[in-house]
Coordinates of C-alpha atoms in Angstrom, one line a residue:
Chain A
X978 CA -51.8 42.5 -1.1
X979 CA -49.6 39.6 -2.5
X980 CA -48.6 39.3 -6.0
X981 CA -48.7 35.9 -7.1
X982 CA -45.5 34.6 -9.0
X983 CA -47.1 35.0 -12.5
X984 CA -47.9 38.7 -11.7
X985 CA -44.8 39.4 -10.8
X986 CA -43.7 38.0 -14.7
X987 CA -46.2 40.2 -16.2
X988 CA -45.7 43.1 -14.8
X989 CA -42.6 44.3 -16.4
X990 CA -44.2 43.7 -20.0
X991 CA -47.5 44.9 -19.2
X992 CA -45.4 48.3 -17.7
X993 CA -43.8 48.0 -21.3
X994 CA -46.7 47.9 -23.2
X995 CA -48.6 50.9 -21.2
X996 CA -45.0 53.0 -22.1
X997 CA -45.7 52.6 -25.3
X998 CA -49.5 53.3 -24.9
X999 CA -50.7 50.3 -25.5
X1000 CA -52.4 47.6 -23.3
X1001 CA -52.1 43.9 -23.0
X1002 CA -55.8 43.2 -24.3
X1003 CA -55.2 46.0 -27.4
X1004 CA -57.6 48.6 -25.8
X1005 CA -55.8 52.3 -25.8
X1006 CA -54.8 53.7 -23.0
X1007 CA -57.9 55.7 -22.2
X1008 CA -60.9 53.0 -23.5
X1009 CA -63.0 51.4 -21.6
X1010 CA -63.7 47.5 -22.0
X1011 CA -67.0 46.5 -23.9
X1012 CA -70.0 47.6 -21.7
X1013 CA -73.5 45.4 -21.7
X1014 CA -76.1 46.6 -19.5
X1015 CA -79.5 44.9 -18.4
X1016 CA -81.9 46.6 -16.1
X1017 CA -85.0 44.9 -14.8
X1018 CA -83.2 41.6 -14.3
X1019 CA -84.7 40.5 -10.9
X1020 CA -88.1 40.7 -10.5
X1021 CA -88.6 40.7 -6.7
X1022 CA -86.4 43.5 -6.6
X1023 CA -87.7 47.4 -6.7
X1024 CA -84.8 48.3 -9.2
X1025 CA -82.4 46.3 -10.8
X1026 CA -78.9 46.5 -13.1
X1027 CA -76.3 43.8 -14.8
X1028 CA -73.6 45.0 -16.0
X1029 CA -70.7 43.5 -17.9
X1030 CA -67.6 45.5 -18.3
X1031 CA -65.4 43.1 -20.3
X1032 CA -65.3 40.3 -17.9
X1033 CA -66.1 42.0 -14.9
X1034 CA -70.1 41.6 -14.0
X1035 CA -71.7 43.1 -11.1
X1036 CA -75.5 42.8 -10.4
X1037 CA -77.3 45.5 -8.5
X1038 CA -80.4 45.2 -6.7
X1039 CA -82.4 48.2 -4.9
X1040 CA -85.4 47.6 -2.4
X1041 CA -87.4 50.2 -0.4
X1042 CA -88.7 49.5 3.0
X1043 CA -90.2 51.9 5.9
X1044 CA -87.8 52.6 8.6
X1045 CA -86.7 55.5 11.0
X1046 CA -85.0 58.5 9.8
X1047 CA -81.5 59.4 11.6
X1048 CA -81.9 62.0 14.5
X1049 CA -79.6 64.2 12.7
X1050 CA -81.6 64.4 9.4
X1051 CA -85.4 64.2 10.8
X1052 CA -87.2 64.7 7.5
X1053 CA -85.1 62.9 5.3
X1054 CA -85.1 59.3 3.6
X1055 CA -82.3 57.1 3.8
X1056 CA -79.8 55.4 1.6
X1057 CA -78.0 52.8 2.2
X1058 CA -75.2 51.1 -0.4
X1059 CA -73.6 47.8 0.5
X1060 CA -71.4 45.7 -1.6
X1061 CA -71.1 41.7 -1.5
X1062 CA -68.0 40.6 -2.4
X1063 CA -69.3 36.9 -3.2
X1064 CA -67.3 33.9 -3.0
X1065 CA -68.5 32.6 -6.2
X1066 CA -67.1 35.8 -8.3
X1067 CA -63.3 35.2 -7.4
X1068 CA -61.0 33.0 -6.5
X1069 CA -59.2 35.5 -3.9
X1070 CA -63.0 36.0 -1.9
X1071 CA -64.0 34.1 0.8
X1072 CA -67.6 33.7 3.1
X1073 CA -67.9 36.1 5.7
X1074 CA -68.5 40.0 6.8
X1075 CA -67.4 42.6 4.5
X1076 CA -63.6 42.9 4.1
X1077 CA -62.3 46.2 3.8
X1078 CA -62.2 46.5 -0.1
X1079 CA -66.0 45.4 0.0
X1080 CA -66.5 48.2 2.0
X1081 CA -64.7 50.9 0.1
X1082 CA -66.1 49.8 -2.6
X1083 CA -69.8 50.5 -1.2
X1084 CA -68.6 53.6 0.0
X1085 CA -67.3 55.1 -3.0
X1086 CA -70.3 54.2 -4.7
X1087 CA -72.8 55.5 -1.9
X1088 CA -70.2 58.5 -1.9
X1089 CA -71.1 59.4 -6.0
X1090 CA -74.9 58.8 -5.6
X1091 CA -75.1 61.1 -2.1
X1092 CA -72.8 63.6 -3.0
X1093 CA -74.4 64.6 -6.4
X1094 CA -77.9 64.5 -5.0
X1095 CA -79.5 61.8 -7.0
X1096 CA -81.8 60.8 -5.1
X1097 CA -83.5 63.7 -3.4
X1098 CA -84.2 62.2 0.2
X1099 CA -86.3 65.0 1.3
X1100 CA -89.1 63.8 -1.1
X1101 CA -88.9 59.9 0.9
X1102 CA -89.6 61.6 4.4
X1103 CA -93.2 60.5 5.2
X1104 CA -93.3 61.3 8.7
X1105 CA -90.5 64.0 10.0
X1106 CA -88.6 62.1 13.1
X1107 CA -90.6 59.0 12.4
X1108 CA -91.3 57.6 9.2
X1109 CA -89.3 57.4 6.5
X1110 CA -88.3 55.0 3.1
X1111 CA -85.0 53.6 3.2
X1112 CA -83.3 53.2 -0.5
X1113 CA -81.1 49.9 0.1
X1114 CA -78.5 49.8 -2.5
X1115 CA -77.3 46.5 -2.8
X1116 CA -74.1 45.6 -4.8
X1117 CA -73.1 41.9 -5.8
X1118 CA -70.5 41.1 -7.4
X1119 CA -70.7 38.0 -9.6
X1120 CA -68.0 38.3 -11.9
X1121 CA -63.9 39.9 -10.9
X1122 CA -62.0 40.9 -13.5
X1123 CA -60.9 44.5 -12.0
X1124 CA -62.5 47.7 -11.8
X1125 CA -65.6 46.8 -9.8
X1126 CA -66.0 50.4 -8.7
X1127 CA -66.7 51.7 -12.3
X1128 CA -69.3 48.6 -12.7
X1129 CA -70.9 48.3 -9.4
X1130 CA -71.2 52.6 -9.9
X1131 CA -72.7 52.0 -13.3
X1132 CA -75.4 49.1 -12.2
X1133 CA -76.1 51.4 -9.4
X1134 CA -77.4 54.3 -11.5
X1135 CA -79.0 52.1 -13.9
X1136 CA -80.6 50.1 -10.6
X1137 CA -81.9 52.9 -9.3
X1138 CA -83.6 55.1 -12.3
X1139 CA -85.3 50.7 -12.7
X1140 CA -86.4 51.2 -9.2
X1141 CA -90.3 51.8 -8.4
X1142 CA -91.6 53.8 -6.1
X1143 CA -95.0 52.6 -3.9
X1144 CA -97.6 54.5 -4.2
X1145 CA -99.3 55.6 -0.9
X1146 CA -101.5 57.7 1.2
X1147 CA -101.1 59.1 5.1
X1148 CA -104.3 58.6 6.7
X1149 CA -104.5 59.7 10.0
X1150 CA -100.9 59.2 10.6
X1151 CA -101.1 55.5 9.0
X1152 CA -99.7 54.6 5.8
X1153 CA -101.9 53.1 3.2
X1154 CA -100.4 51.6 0.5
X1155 CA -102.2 52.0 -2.9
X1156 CA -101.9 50.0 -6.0
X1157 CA -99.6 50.9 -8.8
X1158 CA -96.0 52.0 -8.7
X1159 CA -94.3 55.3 -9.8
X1160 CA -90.6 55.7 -10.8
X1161 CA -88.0 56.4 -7.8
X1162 CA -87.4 60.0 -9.0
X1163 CA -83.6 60.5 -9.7
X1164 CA -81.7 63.6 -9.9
X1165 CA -78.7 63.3 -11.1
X1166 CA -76.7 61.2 -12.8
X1167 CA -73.3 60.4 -11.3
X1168 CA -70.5 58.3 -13.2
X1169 CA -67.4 57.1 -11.9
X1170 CA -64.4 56.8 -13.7
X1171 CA -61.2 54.9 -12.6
X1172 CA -57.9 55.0 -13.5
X1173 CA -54.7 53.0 -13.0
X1174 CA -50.9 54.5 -12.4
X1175 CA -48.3 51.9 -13.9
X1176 CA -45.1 53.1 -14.4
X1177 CA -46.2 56.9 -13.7
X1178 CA -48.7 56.3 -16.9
X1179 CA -52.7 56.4 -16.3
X1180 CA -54.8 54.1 -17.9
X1181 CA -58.9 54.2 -17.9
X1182 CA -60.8 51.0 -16.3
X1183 CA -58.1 48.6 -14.9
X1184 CA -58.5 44.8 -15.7
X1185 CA -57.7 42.7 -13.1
X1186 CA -54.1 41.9 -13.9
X1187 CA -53.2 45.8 -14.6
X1188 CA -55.0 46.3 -11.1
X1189 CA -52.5 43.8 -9.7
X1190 CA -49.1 45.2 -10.8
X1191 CA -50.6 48.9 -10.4
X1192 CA -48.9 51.6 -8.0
X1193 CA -52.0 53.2 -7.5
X1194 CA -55.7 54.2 -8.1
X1195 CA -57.8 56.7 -8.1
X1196 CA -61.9 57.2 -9.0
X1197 CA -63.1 60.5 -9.9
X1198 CA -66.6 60.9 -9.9
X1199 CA -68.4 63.6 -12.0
X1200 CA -72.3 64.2 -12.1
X1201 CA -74.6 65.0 -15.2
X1202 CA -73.3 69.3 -15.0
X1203 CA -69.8 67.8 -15.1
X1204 CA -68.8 68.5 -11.8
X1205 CA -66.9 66.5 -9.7
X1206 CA -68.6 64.6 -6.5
X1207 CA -66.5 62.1 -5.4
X1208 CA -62.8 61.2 -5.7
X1209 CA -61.2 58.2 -4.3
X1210 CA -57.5 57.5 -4.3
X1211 CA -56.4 54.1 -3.5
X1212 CA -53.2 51.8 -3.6
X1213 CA -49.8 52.2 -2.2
X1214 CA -48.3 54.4 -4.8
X1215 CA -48.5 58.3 -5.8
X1216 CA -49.9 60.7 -7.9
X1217 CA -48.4 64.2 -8.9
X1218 CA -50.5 67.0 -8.8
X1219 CA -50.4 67.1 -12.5
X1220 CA -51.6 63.6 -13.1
X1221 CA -54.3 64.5 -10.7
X1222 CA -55.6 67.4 -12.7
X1223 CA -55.2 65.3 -16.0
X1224 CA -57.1 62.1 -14.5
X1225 CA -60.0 64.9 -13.8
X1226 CA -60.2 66.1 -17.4
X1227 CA -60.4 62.6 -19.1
X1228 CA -62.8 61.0 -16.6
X1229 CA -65.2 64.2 -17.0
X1230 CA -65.2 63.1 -21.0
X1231 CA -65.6 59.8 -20.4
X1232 CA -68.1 59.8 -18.1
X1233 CA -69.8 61.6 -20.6
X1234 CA -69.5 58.9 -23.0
X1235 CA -70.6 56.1 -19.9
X1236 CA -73.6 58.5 -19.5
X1237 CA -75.1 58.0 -22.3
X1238 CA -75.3 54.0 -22.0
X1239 CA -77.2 54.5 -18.9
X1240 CA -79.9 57.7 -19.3
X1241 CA -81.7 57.2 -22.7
X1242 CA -82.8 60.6 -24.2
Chain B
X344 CA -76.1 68.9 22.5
X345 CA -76.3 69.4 19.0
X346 CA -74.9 73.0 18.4
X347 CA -77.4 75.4 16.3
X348 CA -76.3 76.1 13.2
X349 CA -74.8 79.5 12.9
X350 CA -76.0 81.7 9.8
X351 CA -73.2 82.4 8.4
X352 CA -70.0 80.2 8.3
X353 CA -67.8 83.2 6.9
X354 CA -67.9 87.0 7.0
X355 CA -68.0 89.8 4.4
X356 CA -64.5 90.3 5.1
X357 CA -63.4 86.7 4.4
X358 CA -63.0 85.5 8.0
X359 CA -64.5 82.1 9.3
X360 CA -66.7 81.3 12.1
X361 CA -63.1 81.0 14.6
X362 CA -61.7 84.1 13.8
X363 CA -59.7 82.3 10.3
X364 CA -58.8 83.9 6.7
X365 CA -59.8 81.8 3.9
X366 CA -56.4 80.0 3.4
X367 CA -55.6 79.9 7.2
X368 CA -54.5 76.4 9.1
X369 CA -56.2 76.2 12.6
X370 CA -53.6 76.5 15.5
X371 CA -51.6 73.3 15.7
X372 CA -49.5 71.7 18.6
X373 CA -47.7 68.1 17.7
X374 CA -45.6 66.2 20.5
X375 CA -43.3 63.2 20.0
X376 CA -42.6 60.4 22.3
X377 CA -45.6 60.9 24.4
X378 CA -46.2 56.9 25.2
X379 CA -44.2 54.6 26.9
X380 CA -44.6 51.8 25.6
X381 CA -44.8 52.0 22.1
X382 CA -41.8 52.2 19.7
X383 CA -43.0 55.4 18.1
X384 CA -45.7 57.7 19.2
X385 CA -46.8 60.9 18.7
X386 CA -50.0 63.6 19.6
X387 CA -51.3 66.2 17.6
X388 CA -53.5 69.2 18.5
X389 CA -55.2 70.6 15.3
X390 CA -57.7 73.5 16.3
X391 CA -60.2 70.6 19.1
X392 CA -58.9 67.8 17.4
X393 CA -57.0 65.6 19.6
X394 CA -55.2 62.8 18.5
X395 CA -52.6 60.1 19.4
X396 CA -51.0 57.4 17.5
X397 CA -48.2 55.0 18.0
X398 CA -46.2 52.7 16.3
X399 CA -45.1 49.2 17.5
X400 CA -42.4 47.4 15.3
X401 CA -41.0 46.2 12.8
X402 CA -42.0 43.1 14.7
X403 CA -42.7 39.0 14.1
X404 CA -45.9 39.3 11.5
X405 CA -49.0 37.7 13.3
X406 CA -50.8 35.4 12.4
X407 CA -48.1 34.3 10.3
X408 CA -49.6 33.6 6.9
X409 CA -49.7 37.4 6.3
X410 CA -46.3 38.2 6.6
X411 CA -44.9 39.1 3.1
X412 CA -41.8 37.5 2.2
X413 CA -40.2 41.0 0.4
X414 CA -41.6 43.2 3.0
X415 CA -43.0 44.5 5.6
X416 CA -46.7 44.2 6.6
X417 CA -47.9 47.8 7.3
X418 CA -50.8 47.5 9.4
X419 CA -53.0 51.1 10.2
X420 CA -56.3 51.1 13.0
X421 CA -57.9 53.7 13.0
X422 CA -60.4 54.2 15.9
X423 CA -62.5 57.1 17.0
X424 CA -63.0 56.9 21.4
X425 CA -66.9 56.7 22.1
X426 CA -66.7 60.1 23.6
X427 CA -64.9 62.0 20.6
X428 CA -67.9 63.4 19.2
X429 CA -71.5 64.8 20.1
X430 CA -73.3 61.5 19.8
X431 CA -71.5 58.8 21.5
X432 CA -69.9 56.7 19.0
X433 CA -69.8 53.0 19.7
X434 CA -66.8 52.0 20.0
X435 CA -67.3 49.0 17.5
X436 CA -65.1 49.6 14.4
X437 CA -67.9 51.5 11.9
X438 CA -67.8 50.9 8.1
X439 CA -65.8 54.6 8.1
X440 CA -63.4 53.8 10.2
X441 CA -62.6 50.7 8.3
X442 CA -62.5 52.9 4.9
X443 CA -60.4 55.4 6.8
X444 CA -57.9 52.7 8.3
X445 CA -57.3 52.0 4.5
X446 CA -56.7 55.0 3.1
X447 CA -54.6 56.0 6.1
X448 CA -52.2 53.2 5.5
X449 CA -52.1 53.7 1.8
X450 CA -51.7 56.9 2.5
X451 CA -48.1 56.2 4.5
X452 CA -46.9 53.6 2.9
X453 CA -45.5 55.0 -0.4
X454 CA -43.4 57.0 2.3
X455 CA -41.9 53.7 4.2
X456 CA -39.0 51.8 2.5
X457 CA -41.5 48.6 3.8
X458 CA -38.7 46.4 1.4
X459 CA -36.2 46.6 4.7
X460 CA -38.1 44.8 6.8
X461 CA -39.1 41.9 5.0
X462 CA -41.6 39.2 6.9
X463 CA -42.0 41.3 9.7
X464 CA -45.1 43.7 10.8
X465 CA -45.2 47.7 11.2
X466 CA -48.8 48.1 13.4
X467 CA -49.9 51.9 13.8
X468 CA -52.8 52.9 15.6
X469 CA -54.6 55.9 15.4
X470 CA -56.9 57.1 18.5
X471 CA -59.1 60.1 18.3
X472 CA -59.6 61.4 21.4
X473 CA -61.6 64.2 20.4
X474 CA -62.4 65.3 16.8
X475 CA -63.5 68.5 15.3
X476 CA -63.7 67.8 11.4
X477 CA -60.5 66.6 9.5
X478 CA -59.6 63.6 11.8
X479 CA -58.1 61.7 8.8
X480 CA -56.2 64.5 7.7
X481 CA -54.7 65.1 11.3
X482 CA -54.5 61.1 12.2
X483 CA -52.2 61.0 9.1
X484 CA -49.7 63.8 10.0
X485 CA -49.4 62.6 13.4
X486 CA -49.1 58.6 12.4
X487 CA -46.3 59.6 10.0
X488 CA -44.9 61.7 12.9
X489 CA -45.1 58.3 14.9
X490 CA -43.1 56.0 12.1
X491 CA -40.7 58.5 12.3
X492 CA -40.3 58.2 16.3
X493 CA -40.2 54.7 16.1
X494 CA -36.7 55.3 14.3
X495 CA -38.6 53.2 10.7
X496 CA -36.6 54.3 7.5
X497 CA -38.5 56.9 5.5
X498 CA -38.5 58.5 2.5
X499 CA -40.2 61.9 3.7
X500 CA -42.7 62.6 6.2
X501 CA -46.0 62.7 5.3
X502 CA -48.5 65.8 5.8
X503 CA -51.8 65.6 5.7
X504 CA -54.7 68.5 5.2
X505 CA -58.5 69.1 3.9
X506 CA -59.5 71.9 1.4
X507 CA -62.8 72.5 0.8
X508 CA -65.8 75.0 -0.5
X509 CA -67.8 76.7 2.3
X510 CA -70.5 79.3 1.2
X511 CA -69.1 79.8 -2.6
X512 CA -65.9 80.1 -1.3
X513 CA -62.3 77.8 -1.2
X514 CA -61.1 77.6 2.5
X515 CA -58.3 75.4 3.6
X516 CA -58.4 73.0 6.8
X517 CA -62.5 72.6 7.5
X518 CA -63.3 72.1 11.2
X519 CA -66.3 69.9 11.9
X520 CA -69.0 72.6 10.6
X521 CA -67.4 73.6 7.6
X522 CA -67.4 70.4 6.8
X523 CA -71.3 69.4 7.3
X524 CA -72.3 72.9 5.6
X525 CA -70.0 73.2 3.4
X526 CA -70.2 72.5 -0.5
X527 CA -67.1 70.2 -1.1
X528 CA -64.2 68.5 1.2
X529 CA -61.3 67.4 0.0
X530 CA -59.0 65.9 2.4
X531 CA -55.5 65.3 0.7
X532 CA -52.3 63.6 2.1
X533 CA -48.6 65.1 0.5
X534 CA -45.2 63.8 1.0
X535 CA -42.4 66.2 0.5
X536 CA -40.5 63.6 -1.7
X537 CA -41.2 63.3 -5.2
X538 CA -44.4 66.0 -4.6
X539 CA -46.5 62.8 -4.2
X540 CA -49.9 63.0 -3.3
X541 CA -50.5 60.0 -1.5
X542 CA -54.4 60.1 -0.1
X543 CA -56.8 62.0 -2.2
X544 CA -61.0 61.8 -1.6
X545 CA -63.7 64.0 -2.1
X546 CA -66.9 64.6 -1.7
X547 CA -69.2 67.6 -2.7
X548 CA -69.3 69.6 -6.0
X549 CA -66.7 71.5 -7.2
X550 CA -65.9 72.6 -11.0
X551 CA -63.0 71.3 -12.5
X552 CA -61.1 74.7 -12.2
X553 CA -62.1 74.6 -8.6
X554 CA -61.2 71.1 -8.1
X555 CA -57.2 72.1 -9.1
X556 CA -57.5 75.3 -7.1
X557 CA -58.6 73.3 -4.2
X558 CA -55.8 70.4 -4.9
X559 CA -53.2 73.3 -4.7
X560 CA -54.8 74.6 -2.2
X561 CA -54.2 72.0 -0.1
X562 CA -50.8 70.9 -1.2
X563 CA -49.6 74.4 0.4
X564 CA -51.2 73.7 3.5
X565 CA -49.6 69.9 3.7
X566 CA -46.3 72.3 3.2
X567 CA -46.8 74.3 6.0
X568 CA -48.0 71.5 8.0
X569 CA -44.6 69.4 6.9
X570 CA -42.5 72.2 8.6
X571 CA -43.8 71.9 11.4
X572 CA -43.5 68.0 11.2
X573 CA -39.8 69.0 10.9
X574 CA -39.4 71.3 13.7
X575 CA -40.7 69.0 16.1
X576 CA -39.0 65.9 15.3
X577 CA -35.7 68.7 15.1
X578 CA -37.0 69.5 18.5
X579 CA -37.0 66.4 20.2
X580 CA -33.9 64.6 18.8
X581 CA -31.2 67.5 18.4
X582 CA -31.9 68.5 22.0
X583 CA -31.2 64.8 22.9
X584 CA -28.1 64.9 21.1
X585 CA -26.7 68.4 22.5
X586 CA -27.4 66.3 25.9
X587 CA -25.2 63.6 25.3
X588 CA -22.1 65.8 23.9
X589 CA -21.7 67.7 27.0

């Protein structure tokens, strides 16, 4: 990636801020920026989620359609979680097919929902080998002010326990749909949780100019018992072993906290 | 032909489905120079995986607008041949192997003194010619092992290797099955110089005292994996030079 001129300027005082343990926009090291969350925002959708983390907005949108299971997996549903990076939400994103960030983004969040068993695809197989519902996970991003994997993570969970099920009937191998919807049953509850390396220190939920003078990044994603699903390092820097272990402990805490906002009760 | 899933992936006595212990690498074979062409190249044999990378550069940065005016452009492709696996795999570029082509390169450059070559491209491309489980892992090792052939200024090889959680238990080094099965995998990339773990993923369920156990874990396999790195590249190049003194 290239650093513009200004980031370059920055960098050395953000550095000595985050030495000091303190950040450019007065959060501690280990906050998170305000969080707003709004389910039920689009109406054709089966599920929906906006959230706001400081600047940063991302607006999820689930549907569920009948399709084919894979040959691999006969009697299970299908999920599928694809990110837009839209033009309209930065500057530095242009019109076309996914880049590769857009796609590790949708990975890392397909990566937290499938690995911790939210959504249980066993109970979306209608017809083993033939019929099954597909779970489309779609991420847009409206809004870049850095950490869209924490967001886009977040408005995926809360997306998906908004998202309503079809109610339905196999007659004689057809598929009758009936009025009335039930909740999309959800499992678990995966959070993700990313961190930023600058100058060896880690700080919790990046904002865009911390993301561009950081050495590296890395999501740790732990589900509702605590455990750990998904980890995703990224950047062209380093972590130790030790920072590793520590990154683990705080975003297990904090996910807790981020839990909270999303599962009432 | 999908293969029938055996019943048990390890034994009472701790040994895996090939005849491994719990913390054992699979048998490993790594060749340098193997392509004529390219400025680096190098082939790795890690239990079936087979894989070949090479290096071309540091060259002219094309198209032009992405050259970096402090550095080099280090460009990874990762690509899996249609007849690697079971299913045929078309030999479009999937949505993984764009992820992996990422990670891969993040996970060398930290290693590359990239600030020598400034303007200028570094292209590395990863083949898999057959995989068994661990490709990235392998593709990584042997792409470092292909820098390093193409004579570009390093600060330490890097070594790559998975840890995971098969039937309650941590294993090191999952072939294909262990990883489908298996509870957890967590691929991790290590570079000898400042202990720097440079590509870390997972995905699974592991504890967090598992998690560090597994992270270790691995970090001792990338050890054993970066002496072997060593011998080869010793291997090649002080035979060369005993040649040349005589």
């Amino acid at each position: 990636m290239k650093y513009p001129i200004m980031i370059r300027v920055k960098q050395k005082q953000i550095a000595q801020l985050v030495s000091l343990g303190k950040r450019l926009d007065g959060r501690g090291l280990n906050d998170y920026r305000g969080i707003q969350l709004e389910v039920g925002v689009v109406g054709r959708a089966e599920g929906s989620a906006r959230v706001r983390l400081g600047k940063t907005e991302v607006l999820v949108g689930t549907k569920i359609e009948l399709g084919e299971p894979f040959p691999d997996v006969p009697n299970q549903g299908v999920l599928t979680v694809n990110a837009e990076l839209v033009p309209l939400a930065s500057p530095t994103f242009e019109p076309g097919p996914p880049r590769e960030d857009a796609i590790e983004l949708a990975r890392v969040v397909d990566r937290g929902v499938r690995e911790s068993k939210a959504i249980a695809l066993e109970e979306l197989c209608v017809e083993p080998g033939k019929k099954v519902f597909i779970v489309f996970v779609d991420v847009y991003v409206l809004n870049h002010d850095g950490n869209l994997i924490d967001a886009s993570a977040l408005a995926a969970l809360a997306a998906l326990l908004n998202t309503k099920m079809f109610n339905y009937e196999v007659k004689e191998g057809k598929i009758e749909v009936k009025p009335g919807y039930k909740p999309l049953s959800v499992k678990n509850y995966p959070i993700a949780v990313t961190f930023a390396q600058i100058d060896d220190k880690l700080v919790v939920d990046p904002w865009l100019e911390e993301e561009q003078v950081m050495d590296a990044r890395i999501t740790i994603t732990t589900d509702k018992d605590g455990k750990i699903c998904a980890l995703q390092k990224g950047g062209y820097g380093y972590f130790t072993t030790q920072q590793v272990l520590e990154a683990a402990k705080i975003a297990k805490e904090k996910a807790e906290e981020l839990r909270k906002l999303v599962v009432k009760g | 032909m999908a293969q029938k899933k055996p019943e048990k992936l390890i034994d009472e006595k701790d040994v895996r489905l090939d005849g491994r212990g719990l913390k054992e690498l699979r048998p490993m074979k790594i060749e340098v120079g193997v392509l004529g062409n390219a400025d680096g190249s190098a082939y790795i044999e890690q239990g079936k995986n087979k894989i070949l990378a090479a290096v071309y550069g540091p060259k002219e940065a094309h198209p032009k607008h992405l050259a970096i005016p402090d550095r080099a452009l280090l460009r990874c492709r990762y690509h899996m041949a249609p007849f690697s696996v079971e299913e045929r795999k078309s030999p479009a570029p999937s949505r993984r192997e764009v992820e992996l082509s990422k990670v891969i390169r993040e996970a060398l450059e930290p290693a590359v003194f990239v600030e020598y070559y400034p303007r200028t491209s570094i292209d590395t491309f990863v083949e898999v010619l057959q995989a068994d489980g661990g490709t990235r892992c392998a593709a990584i090792t042997v792409a470092s092992l292909a820098l390093a052939d193409a004579g570009i200024p390093m600060r330490g090889l890097v070594a790559a290797c998975a840890a995971g959680k098969v039937e309650g238990r941590l294993v090191l080094d999952l072939d294909d099955i262990e990883d489908k099965e298996g509870e957890a995998d967590l691929p991790l990339a290590w570079m000898s110089h400042s202990n720097a773990i440079t590509l870390l993923q997972m995905d699974g369920s592991l504890t967090l005292d598992e998690f560090g156990q597994a992270v270790n874990m691995a970090v001792e396999g990338c050890k054993q994996i970066h002496g072997l790195q060593k011998e080869t590249l010793k291997a090649k190049y002080v035979a060369v030079k005993e040649e040349v003194e005589e």
